[in-house]
Structures are given as C-alpha cells and as structure tokens.
Amino acid sequence: MSCCRRCGLLVGAVFGAVVAILAGIVYRQMWLFDVQNPAEVLENGSKPIVWEKGPYTYRVRYLAKENITAHDNYTVSYLLPNGAIFEPSMSVGPEEDMVTTLNLAVAGAYSLIPKILHLALERMIKTSNSSLFQRRTVREILWGYTDPMLKTTMGVFSPYNGTYDGDYTVFTGKNDISKVSTIESKLSFWNDTYCDTINGTDATSFPPFVDRNKPLFFFSSDICRSVSADFSSTVDLKGIQVYRFVLPPATFASPTVNPDNQCFCTDKLVTRNCTLAGALDVSSCRGGQ
Ligand SMILES: *[C@@H]1O[C@H](CO)[C@@H](O)[C@H](O)[C@H]1NC(C)=O
Ligand SMILES: *[C@@H]1O[C@H](CO)[C@@H](O)[C@H](O)[C@H]1NC(C)=O
Ligand SMILES: *[C@@H]1O[C@H](CO)[C@@H](O)[C@H](O)[C@H]1NC(C)=O
Ligand SMILES: *[C@@H]1O[C@H](CO)[C@@H](O)[C@H](O)[C@H]1NC(C)=O
Ligand SMILES: *[C@@H]1O[C@H](CO)[C@@H](O)[C@H](O)[C@H]1NC(C)=O
Ligand SMILES: *[C@@H]1O[C@H](CO)[C@@H](O)[C@H](O)[C@H]1NC(C)=O
Ligand SMILES: *[C@@H]1O[C@H](CO)[C@@H](O)[C@H](O)[C@H]1NC(C)=O
Ligand SMILES: *[C@@H]1O[C@H](CO)[C@@H](O)[C@H](O)[C@H]1NC(C)=O
C-alpha cells in the first residue's frame, strides 16, 4: 500500500476533509483553519484563534480505475487516477476565497532541516518575506502555488491532477459479500499497529446492505489514515432515501481528547506537543518515498 504519493505537508492547514457520496458521485469537502490572530501568535506566542471555513467541495473519483488486475484469491488490484472538479453549489464561497493558514513551507522546513541550519533557514524566510502564516486563496492552499522561499510548488494536495492513488488490493467479495471492496493491505507508515490499520474501503464504494447502526470505515490516502463515519440522518435525494454519514468530532481531535490519535501525532513542534487538533503530519513519507 503506497500512501501520500504526493508527499505534501499536511500540517494543520486542513481542518477536516469529509467524503460525501451522493447518488454514486464522490465529493470531497474541505474545511480550512483561518487564523484570526497571526500577528499575536508570532509576536507574543498567543494561542492561535482559528475559524473553521468551509465546506469547499470538489467532485473526486470521477475517473475510471486503471490497470485492473484480478488475482485468483478473490482479490483485485487497481490504480485510482486523481482528479478534482470544484463544485460551487456545495461550497460556502468561490475557490478564490482568502484564508490565513500555517505556511506549509516554513512550518515544514523546521522539521526537515537539521537544527544547525536553522539560523540560515531563518534568514531565507526573512529575505523571501515568508512567515509562519500566509494569506492565500483556497485553491492555492489545496492545489498548489509557487512558494517564494522554496521556489517550488507547494500545496496540501499538490500535485494532484494526473497522479494516481494506489495501488489498492481489495476483496471482490465472491466468497464473502460483506467484504466487497474492502482493502486487504496494511500501511507501514505510522509505525504503529493501530494507526497502520486499514479499515474498510477506499470510499468509492461500500459493501451492500449498509447498517446505519454501525460505523462506516474507509481509508483516505490524502490523510494517510483510516477514519470511520457515523450515521447522522436520512436525507431525501430526488425521491431516493439516502443515509448521511458524518465524521464524529473525535476523529481529528487532539490526542489529549482522543488518545487513539496519539500515534498520528508525529510532529511535536507544529502540534504543540500534540495538543492542537486537526494537525496531521504526513511529511515523514518523504523518507519512505
Ligand atoms: C503583544 O503583547 C503586547 C504586550 O501585552 C501588546 O502591547 C501587543 O499589542 C501585542 N501584540 C499584538 C500583535 O497583539
Ligand atoms: C498501467 O499498466 C501499463 C501496462 O502494464 C503501464 O505501462 C503503466 O505504466 C501502468 N500505469 C501506471 C500509472 O502505473
Ligand atoms: C492475493 O493475491 C495477491 C497477488 O498475488 C497478493 O498480493 C495478496 O496478498 C493475496 N491476498 C491474500 C489475502 O492472500
Ligand atoms: C484538475 O482537473 C479538473 C478537470 O479537468 C479541473 O477542473 C481542475 O481545475 C484541475 N485542477 C487543477 C488544480 O489544475
Ligand atoms: C520583501 O519586502 C520588502 C519590503 O516590503 C521589499 O522591499 C522586498 O522587495 C520584498 N522581497 C521579496 C523577495 O519579495
Ligand atoms: C518504530 O517504533 C519502534 C518502537 O517504538 C522504534 O524503535 C523505531 O525506531 C521506530 N521506527 C521509525 C522509523 O520511527
Ligand atoms: C478499525 O476498526 C476497528 C473495529 O473494526 C476499530 O476498533 C478501530 O478503531 C479501527 N481503526 C482505525 C485506525 O480506524
Ligand atoms: C513540549 O513538552 C516538552 C517536554 O515536556 C517541553 O519541554 C516543551 O516546552 C513543550 N513544548 C510546547 C510547545 O509546549
């Protein structure tokens, strides 16, 4: 199982990503941290005040699976081509909305560069007029922009178009219908059996007979972890009754609130000793690329 092919730094920029499946169409909804007091945080070390901004909704998974290979043990492997189309009708505003977020380049640089070079790094940050926070459009933060300090493309999901997710090996369900589409591989990313567990499907489909009393497990390669969604309501979609599942707040809560998330907290600096919620550091995949 490969993960984070794009190897972006997902440090605190994205608050939540929810996968919504309506009539077989998969949407990814994003909420961003909009930091209200960047100057105070930088000058006085105040606690960041963040407003959640979103959802910004993208249609994903609309491209057909590629390189499908069937194995003789009731499993099949495939690649998922990545693509995202903005869906204004399901978003709070246009992609051009501005938000103040953690600067991925600056925040990430400190953990990637040896301590001895931090002084040089600080000079680089100054001369490029960068700071720990930056004000950019939603589109730039999610899909990429040229960073003035690193002179490379940065972005939570950059590059995305034209890349692949996978490969996935899933059960066909031929010998057990309840296993249809569930992923059979494990991660070797978080260095922890709990965090490396892949539960459920890739979220493009689920086994039939969804039971609304049970959580729905799926794996999101963007954040490199399994999550579970709980049933929240029944929605009428053009005359069809559909179930709405939502991610419980505990999913992205800090380990102080949800101890299960301890193994996802690998960056003590950015997460302030694992007390900041929603910060998921997937930068260590650089080593494993
Ligand atoms: C930082 O704290 C000092 C002293 O309390 C205050 O005068 C100053 O305005 C604060 N800075 C910001 C950006 O709020
Ligand atoms: C899919 O398979 C073909 C033929 O084996 C190969 O040339 C291509 O590189 C594969 N695609 C990806 C994205 O790996
Ligand atoms: C099924 O076969 C594939 C390809 O040989 C292999 O990668 C996978 O681990 C096998 N799965 C099980 C459950 O045996
Ligand atoms: C990705 O491709 C889709 C569909 O072609 C397009 O709508 C979208 O703007 C592209 N995104 C980026 C960041 O280029
Ligand atoms: C940084 O800001 C200063 C003052 O606003 C300006 O003179 C300088 O050209 C800027 N440098 C870069 C690399 O943008
Ligand atoms: C994984 O965890 C073990 C035991 O906690 C530790 O000894 C090892 O250094 C860790 N490996 C990595 C790559 O973090
Ligand atoms: C995986 O599923 C089990 C129950 O089947 C659950 O207890 C566990 O928390 C899940 N793990 C993750 C990482 O979501
Ligand atoms: C994190 O914890 C260590 C050891 O307990 C402490 O020295 C450090 O100041 C803490 N850092 C932050 C940002 O709270």
Coordinates of C-alpha atoms and ligand atoms in Angstrom, one line a residue:
M1 CA 0.0 0.0 0.0
S2 CA 1.5 3.3 -1.0
C3 CA 0.5 6.4 0.6
C4 CA 0.9 10.1 0.2
R5 CA 2.5 9.7 -3.2
R6 CA 2.3 13.5 -3.5
C7 CA 4.1 13.8 -0.2
G8 CA 2.6 17.1 0.7
L9 CA 2.9 18.5 4.2
L10 CA -0.5 18.4 5.8
V11 CA 0.4 20.3 8.9
G12 CA -2.5 22.0 10.3
A13 CA -3.7 23.5 7.1
V14 CA -6.7 21.4 6.5
F15 CA -9.0 21.1 9.4
G16 CA -11.3 18.4 8.1
A17 CA -11.8 16.5 4.9
V18 CA -15.1 14.7 4.5
V19 CA -16.0 12.3 1.8
A20 CA -19.7 12.6 0.8
I21 CA -21.2 10.1 -1.6
L22 CA -24.4 11.2 -3.2
A23 CA -26.0 9.1 -5.9
G24 CA -22.8 7.3 -6.5
I25 CA -20.9 10.6 -7.0
V26 CA -18.0 11.1 -4.6
Y27 CA -17.3 14.6 -3.2
R28 CA -14.6 15.7 -1.0
Q29 CA -15.4 18.5 1.3
M30 CA -12.7 20.6 2.9
W31 CA -12.6 22.9 5.9
L32 CA -9.7 25.2 6.4
F33 CA -8.2 26.8 9.5
D34 CA -8.5 30.6 9.1
V35 CA -6.1 32.0 11.7
Q36 CA -7.6 35.2 13.1
N37 CA -4.6 36.5 15.1
P38 CA -1.4 35.6 13.2
A39 CA 0.5 38.7 14.5
E40 CA -0.3 37.9 18.1
V41 CA 0.8 34.3 17.7
L42 CA 4.1 35.4 16.1
E43 CA 4.9 38.3 18.5
N44 CA 3.5 37.1 21.8
G45 CA 3.1 33.4 21.3
S46 CA -0.6 33.6 21.9
K47 CA -2.8 30.6 21.3
P48 CA -4.0 30.7 17.6
I49 CA -7.6 31.6 17.3
V50 CA -9.0 29.7 14.3
W51 CA -12.2 29.9 12.5
E52 CA -13.3 27.0 10.5
K53 CA -14.1 28.0 6.9
G54 CA -15.9 25.7 4.6
P55 CA -17.0 23.5 3.1
Y56 CA -15.2 23.8 -0.2
T57 CA -16.5 20.9 -2.2
Y58 CA -14.8 19.0 -5.0
R59 CA -16.0 16.2 -7.1
V60 CA -13.4 13.5 -7.0
R61 CA -13.1 9.9 -8.1
Y62 CA -14.9 10.5 -11.4
L63 CA -12.2 8.9 -13.5
A64 CA -12.3 5.2 -14.2
K65 CA -10.0 2.8 -12.3
E66 CA -6.9 1.8 -14.3
N67 CA -4.6 -1.2 -14.5
I68 CA -7.1 -3.6 -13.1
T69 CA -5.5 -6.9 -12.3
A70 CA -7.5 -9.9 -11.0
H71 CA -5.8 -12.4 -8.7
D72 CA -7.0 -15.9 -8.1
N73 CA -7.6 -15.4 -4.3
Y74 CA -10.8 -13.3 -4.7
T75 CA -8.8 -10.1 -4.7
V76 CA -8.2 -7.5 -7.4
S77 CA -5.7 -4.7 -7.7
Y78 CA -6.1 -1.3 -9.4
L79 CA -5.0 2.3 -9.5
L80 CA -7.3 5.3 -8.9
P81 CA -6.5 8.3 -11.1
N82 CA -6.8 11.5 -9.2
G83 CA -8.9 14.4 -10.3
A84 CA -10.9 17.1 -8.6
I85 CA -13.5 19.5 -10.0
F86 CA -14.8 22.4 -7.9
E87 CA -18.5 22.2 -7.1
P88 CA -19.6 25.8 -6.3
S89 CA -23.2 24.8 -5.4
M90 CA -21.9 22.8 -2.5
S91 CA -19.4 25.3 -1.2
V92 CA -19.6 28.3 1.0
G93 CA -17.8 30.5 -1.5
P94 CA -15.6 30.5 -4.6
E95 CA -12.1 28.9 -4.7
E96 CA -10.7 32.4 -4.7
D97 CA -11.7 33.0 -1.0
M98 CA -8.7 34.1 1.1
V99 CA -7.7 32.3 4.2
T100 CA -4.8 32.8 6.6
T101 CA -3.1 29.4 7.4
L102 CA 0.0 27.9 8.5
N103 CA 2.7 28.4 5.9
L104 CA 3.5 24.9 4.8
A105 CA 7.0 25.7 3.6
V106 CA 8.0 27.4 6.7
A107 CA 6.4 25.1 9.2
G108 CA 7.7 22.0 7.3
A109 CA 11.2 23.4 6.8
Y110 CA 12.0 23.4 10.5
S111 CA 11.3 19.7 10.8
L112 CA 13.1 18.7 7.6
I113 CA 16.2 20.8 8.1
P114 CA 18.8 19.9 10.7
K115 CA 18.9 22.3 13.7
I116 CA 22.4 23.5 12.9
L117 CA 21.0 25.2 9.7
H118 CA 18.0 26.8 11.4
L119 CA 19.8 30.2 11.5
A120 CA 20.3 30.1 7.7
L121 CA 16.7 29.0 7.4
E122 CA 15.5 32.0 9.3
R123 CA 17.5 34.3 7.0
M124 CA 15.9 32.6 4.0
I125 CA 12.5 33.0 5.5
K126 CA 13.1 36.7 6.1
T127 CA 14.6 37.5 2.6
S128 CA 11.7 35.8 0.9
N129 CA 9.2 37.8 3.1
S130 CA 7.8 34.5 4.3
S131 CA 6.3 33.9 7.7
L132 CA 4.8 31.1 9.7
F133 CA 1.4 32.2 8.4
Q134 CA 0.4 33.1 4.9
R135 CA -2.7 34.5 3.3
R136 CA -3.7 32.7 0.1
T137 CA -6.7 31.5 -1.8
V138 CA -8.4 28.3 -1.0
R139 CA -7.4 27.0 -4.5
E140 CA -3.8 27.8 -3.9
I141 CA -3.6 26.2 -0.5
L142 CA -5.3 23.0 -1.6
W143 CA -4.0 22.5 -5.1
G144 CA -0.7 24.4 -5.2
Y145 CA 1.2 27.6 -5.6
T146 CA 4.8 28.6 -6.1
D147 CA 6.4 29.1 -2.7
P148 CA 8.5 32.3 -2.6
M149 CA 11.1 30.7 -0.3
L150 CA 11.5 27.2 -1.8
K151 CA 10.7 28.3 -5.3
T152 CA 8.8 25.0 -5.8
T153 CA 5.1 24.2 -5.9
M154 CA 3.6 23.7 -2.5
G155 CA 0.0 22.8 -1.6
V156 CA -1.8 20.3 0.5
F157 CA -2.7 18.1 -2.4
S158 CA -0.1 19.2 -4.9
P159 CA 0.4 17.7 -7.5
Y160 CA -3.0 16.0 -7.8
N161 CA -4.3 16.1 -11.4
G162 CA -2.5 13.4 -13.4
T163 CA -1.3 11.5 -10.4
Y164 CA -2.5 8.1 -9.2
D165 CA -3.6 6.7 -5.9
G166 CA -2.8 3.1 -5.1
D167 CA -2.3 0.5 -6.0
Y168 CA -5.1 -0.9 -4.0
T169 CA -5.7 -4.6 -3.5
V170 CA -9.3 -5.3 -2.5
F171 CA -11.6 -8.3 -1.9
T172 CA -14.0 -9.0 -4.7
G173 CA -16.5 -10.4 -2.2
K174 CA -17.0 -13.5 -4.4
N175 CA -16.6 -15.8 -1.3
D176 CA -18.0 -13.3 1.2
I177 CA -20.3 -10.5 0.1
S178 CA -19.7 -8.4 3.3
K179 CA -16.1 -7.9 2.1
V180 CA -16.8 -6.4 -1.3
S181 CA -14.3 -3.6 -2.0
T182 CA -12.7 -3.7 1.5
I183 CA -9.0 -3.2 1.3
E184 CA -6.8 -6.1 2.3
S185 CA -3.5 -4.3 2.7
K186 CA -1.9 -2.5 5.7
L187 CA 0.1 0.6 6.0
S188 CA 3.7 0.8 7.1
F189 CA 3.7 4.5 7.6
W190 CA 2.9 5.5 11.1
N191 CA 5.0 2.8 12.8
D192 CA 2.1 1.7 15.0
T193 CA -0.3 -1.2 14.6
Y194 CA -3.4 0.9 15.4
C195 CA -2.6 3.8 13.1
D196 CA -1.4 1.5 10.3
T197 CA -4.6 -0.5 10.2
I198 CA -6.6 0.0 7.1
N199 CA -10.3 -0.4 7.8
G200 CA -12.9 -0.5 5.2
T201 CA -12.9 0.6 1.6
D202 CA -11.3 3.4 -0.4
A203 CA -14.7 5.2 0.0
T204 CA -15.7 5.0 -3.7
S205 CA -18.0 2.1 -2.8
F206 CA -19.1 0.1 0.2
P207 CA -20.3 -3.4 0.7
P208 CA -24.1 -3.8 0.1
F209 CA -26.6 -3.6 3.0
V210 CA -25.1 -0.7 4.9
D211 CA -26.2 -0.9 8.5
R212 CA -26.8 2.6 9.9
N213 CA -26.2 1.4 13.4
K214 CA -22.6 0.6 12.6
P215 CA -19.8 3.0 11.8
L216 CA -18.7 3.1 8.1
F217 CA -15.0 2.6 7.8
F218 CA -12.9 3.9 5.0
F219 CA -9.3 4.8 4.2
S220 CA -8.3 8.2 2.9
S221 CA -5.0 8.2 1.3
D222 CA -4.8 12.0 1.4
I223 CA -4.5 12.0 5.1
C224 CA -2.9 8.5 5.2
R225 CA -5.3 7.0 7.7
S226 CA -8.5 5.1 8.2
V227 CA -11.5 7.0 9.5
S228 CA -15.0 6.0 10.5
A229 CA -18.2 7.9 9.9
D230 CA -21.4 7.6 12.0
F231 CA -24.9 7.7 10.7
S232 CA -26.5 11.1 11.2
S233 CA -29.7 11.3 9.3
T234 CA -31.8 10.1 6.4
V235 CA -31.9 12.5 3.5
D236 CA -34.3 12.6 0.6
L237 CA -32.2 12.9 -2.6
K238 CA -34.6 13.4 -5.6
G239 CA -37.0 10.9 -4.2
I240 CA -34.4 8.4 -3.1
Q241 CA -33.8 7.8 0.6
V242 CA -30.1 8.1 1.3
Y243 CA -28.1 7.8 4.6
R244 CA -25.9 10.6 5.6
F245 CA -22.8 9.6 7.5
V246 CA -20.5 12.2 9.1
L247 CA -17.1 12.1 10.8
P248 CA -17.5 12.4 14.5
P249 CA -15.5 15.3 16.0
A250 CA -13.3 12.8 17.9
T251 CA -11.8 11.7 14.5
F252 CA -9.4 14.7 14.2
A253 CA -9.4 15.6 17.9
S254 CA -6.0 16.0 19.5
P255 CA -4.6 13.0 21.4
T256 CA -5.5 14.8 24.7
V257 CA -9.1 14.5 23.7
N258 CA -8.9 11.2 21.8
P259 CA -6.0 9.1 23.0
D260 CA -6.4 6.8 19.9
N261 CA -4.9 9.6 17.8
Q262 CA -1.6 9.6 19.7
C263 CA 0.2 7.6 17.0
F264 CA -0.9 10.1 14.4
C265 CA 0.9 12.8 16.2
T266 CA 4.5 12.7 15.0
D267 CA 5.3 16.4 14.9
K268 CA 5.6 17.7 18.4
L269 CA 6.6 21.2 17.3
V270 CA 3.7 22.0 15.0
T271 CA 1.1 20.4 17.1
R272 CA 2.4 22.0 20.3
N273 CA 3.1 18.6 22.0
C274 CA 0.1 17.0 20.4
T275 CA -2.5 19.5 21.9
L276 CA -3.5 21.1 18.6
A277 CA -6.4 19.3 16.9
G278 CA -6.5 18.7 13.2
A279 CA -2.8 18.7 12.6
L280 CA -1.7 15.6 10.8
D281 CA 1.9 15.4 9.8
V282 CA 2.4 13.3 6.8
S283 CA 5.8 14.7 6.0
S284 CA 7.7 11.6 7.2
C285 CA 6.6 9.9 4.0
R286 CA 9.4 11.7 2.3
G287 CA 11.8 9.3 3.9
G288 CA 9.8 6.3 2.6
Q289 CA 9.3 7.5 -0.9
Ligands
LIG1 C1 1.8 41.7 22.3 O1 1.7 42.0 23.7 C2 2.0 43.3 24.0 C3 2.0 43.5 25.5 O2 0.9 42.8 26.0 C4 1.0 44.2 23.3 O3 1.2 45.6 23.6 C5 1.0 44.0 21.8 O4 0.0 44.7 21.2 C6 0.8 42.5 21.5 N1 1.0 42.3 20.0 C7 -0.1 42.0 19.2 C8 0.3 41.8 17.8 O5 -1.2 41.9 19.6
LIG2 C1 -0.5 0.6 -16.2 O1 0.0 -0.5 -16.9 C2 0.7 -0.2 -18.1 C3 1.0 -1.5 -18.8 O2 1.5 -2.5 -17.9 C4 2.0 0.5 -17.7 O3 2.7 0.9 -18.9 C5 1.6 1.8 -17.0 O4 2.7 2.5 -16.6 C6 0.7 1.5 -15.8 N1 0.2 2.7 -15.2 C7 0.7 3.2 -14.1 C8 0.1 4.5 -13.6 O5 1.5 2.6 -13.3
LIG3 C1 -3.9 -12.4 -3.0 O1 -3.0 -12.4 -4.1 C2 -2.3 -11.2 -4.3 C3 -1.5 -11.3 -5.6 O2 -0.8 -12.5 -5.6 C4 -1.5 -10.9 -3.1 O3 -0.8 -9.6 -3.2 C5 -2.4 -10.8 -1.9 O4 -1.6 -10.6 -0.7 C6 -3.2 -12.1 -1.7 N1 -4.2 -11.9 -0.6 C7 -4.5 -12.8 0.3 C8 -5.5 -12.4 1.3 O5 -4.0 -13.9 0.2
LIG4 C1 -7.9 19.4 -12.4 O1 -8.6 18.9 -13.4 C2 -10.0 19.3 -13.4 C3 -10.7 18.7 -14.5 O2 -10.0 18.8 -15.7 C4 -10.1 20.9 -13.5 O3 -11.4 21.3 -13.4 C5 -9.3 21.5 -12.3 O4 -9.3 22.9 -12.4 C6 -7.9 20.9 -12.3 N1 -7.2 21.4 -11.1 C7 -6.0 22.0 -11.1 C8 -5.5 22.4 -9.8 O5 -5.4 22.2 -12.1
LIG5 C1 10.1 41.9 0.9 O1 9.5 43.1 1.4 C2 10.3 44.3 1.3 C3 9.6 45.4 2.0 O2 8.2 45.3 1.8 C4 10.5 44.6 -0.2 O3 11.4 45.7 -0.4 C5 11.2 43.4 -0.9 O4 11.4 43.6 -2.2 C6 10.5 42.1 -0.6 N1 11.2 40.9 -1.1 C7 10.7 40.0 -1.8 C8 11.6 38.8 -2.2 O5 9.6 40.0 -2.2
LIG6 C1 9.2 2.4 15.2 O1 9.0 2.1 16.5 C2 10.0 1.4 17.2 C3 9.5 1.0 18.6 O2 8.7 2.0 19.1 C4 11.3 2.3 17.2 O3 12.3 1.5 17.9 C5 11.7 2.6 15.8 O4 12.8 3.5 15.8 C6 10.5 3.3 15.1 N1 10.9 3.5 13.7 C7 10.7 4.6 13.0 C8 11.1 4.6 11.6 O5 10.2 5.6 13.5
LIG7 C1 -10.5 -0.3 12.8 O1 -11.7 -1.0 13.1 C2 -11.9 -1.4 14.4 C3 -13.2 -2.1 14.6 O2 -13.4 -3.0 13.5 C4 -11.9 -0.2 15.4 O3 -11.9 -0.6 16.7 C5 -10.6 0.6 15.1 O4 -10.6 1.8 15.9 C6 -10.4 1.0 13.7 N1 -9.1 1.6 13.5 C7 -8.9 2.8 12.9 C8 -7.5 3.2 12.7 O5 -9.8 3.5 12.4
LIG8 C1 6.6 20.1 24.9 O1 7.0 19.3 26.0 C2 8.4 19.4 26.4 C3 8.7 18.3 27.5 O2 7.6 18.1 28.3 C4 8.6 20.8 26.9 O3 10.0 21.0 27.2 C5 8.3 21.8 25.7 O4 8.4 23.1 26.2 C6 6.8 21.6 25.3 N1 6.6 22.4 24.1 C7 5.5 23.1 23.9 C8 5.4 23.9 22.6 O5 4.5 23.1 24.7

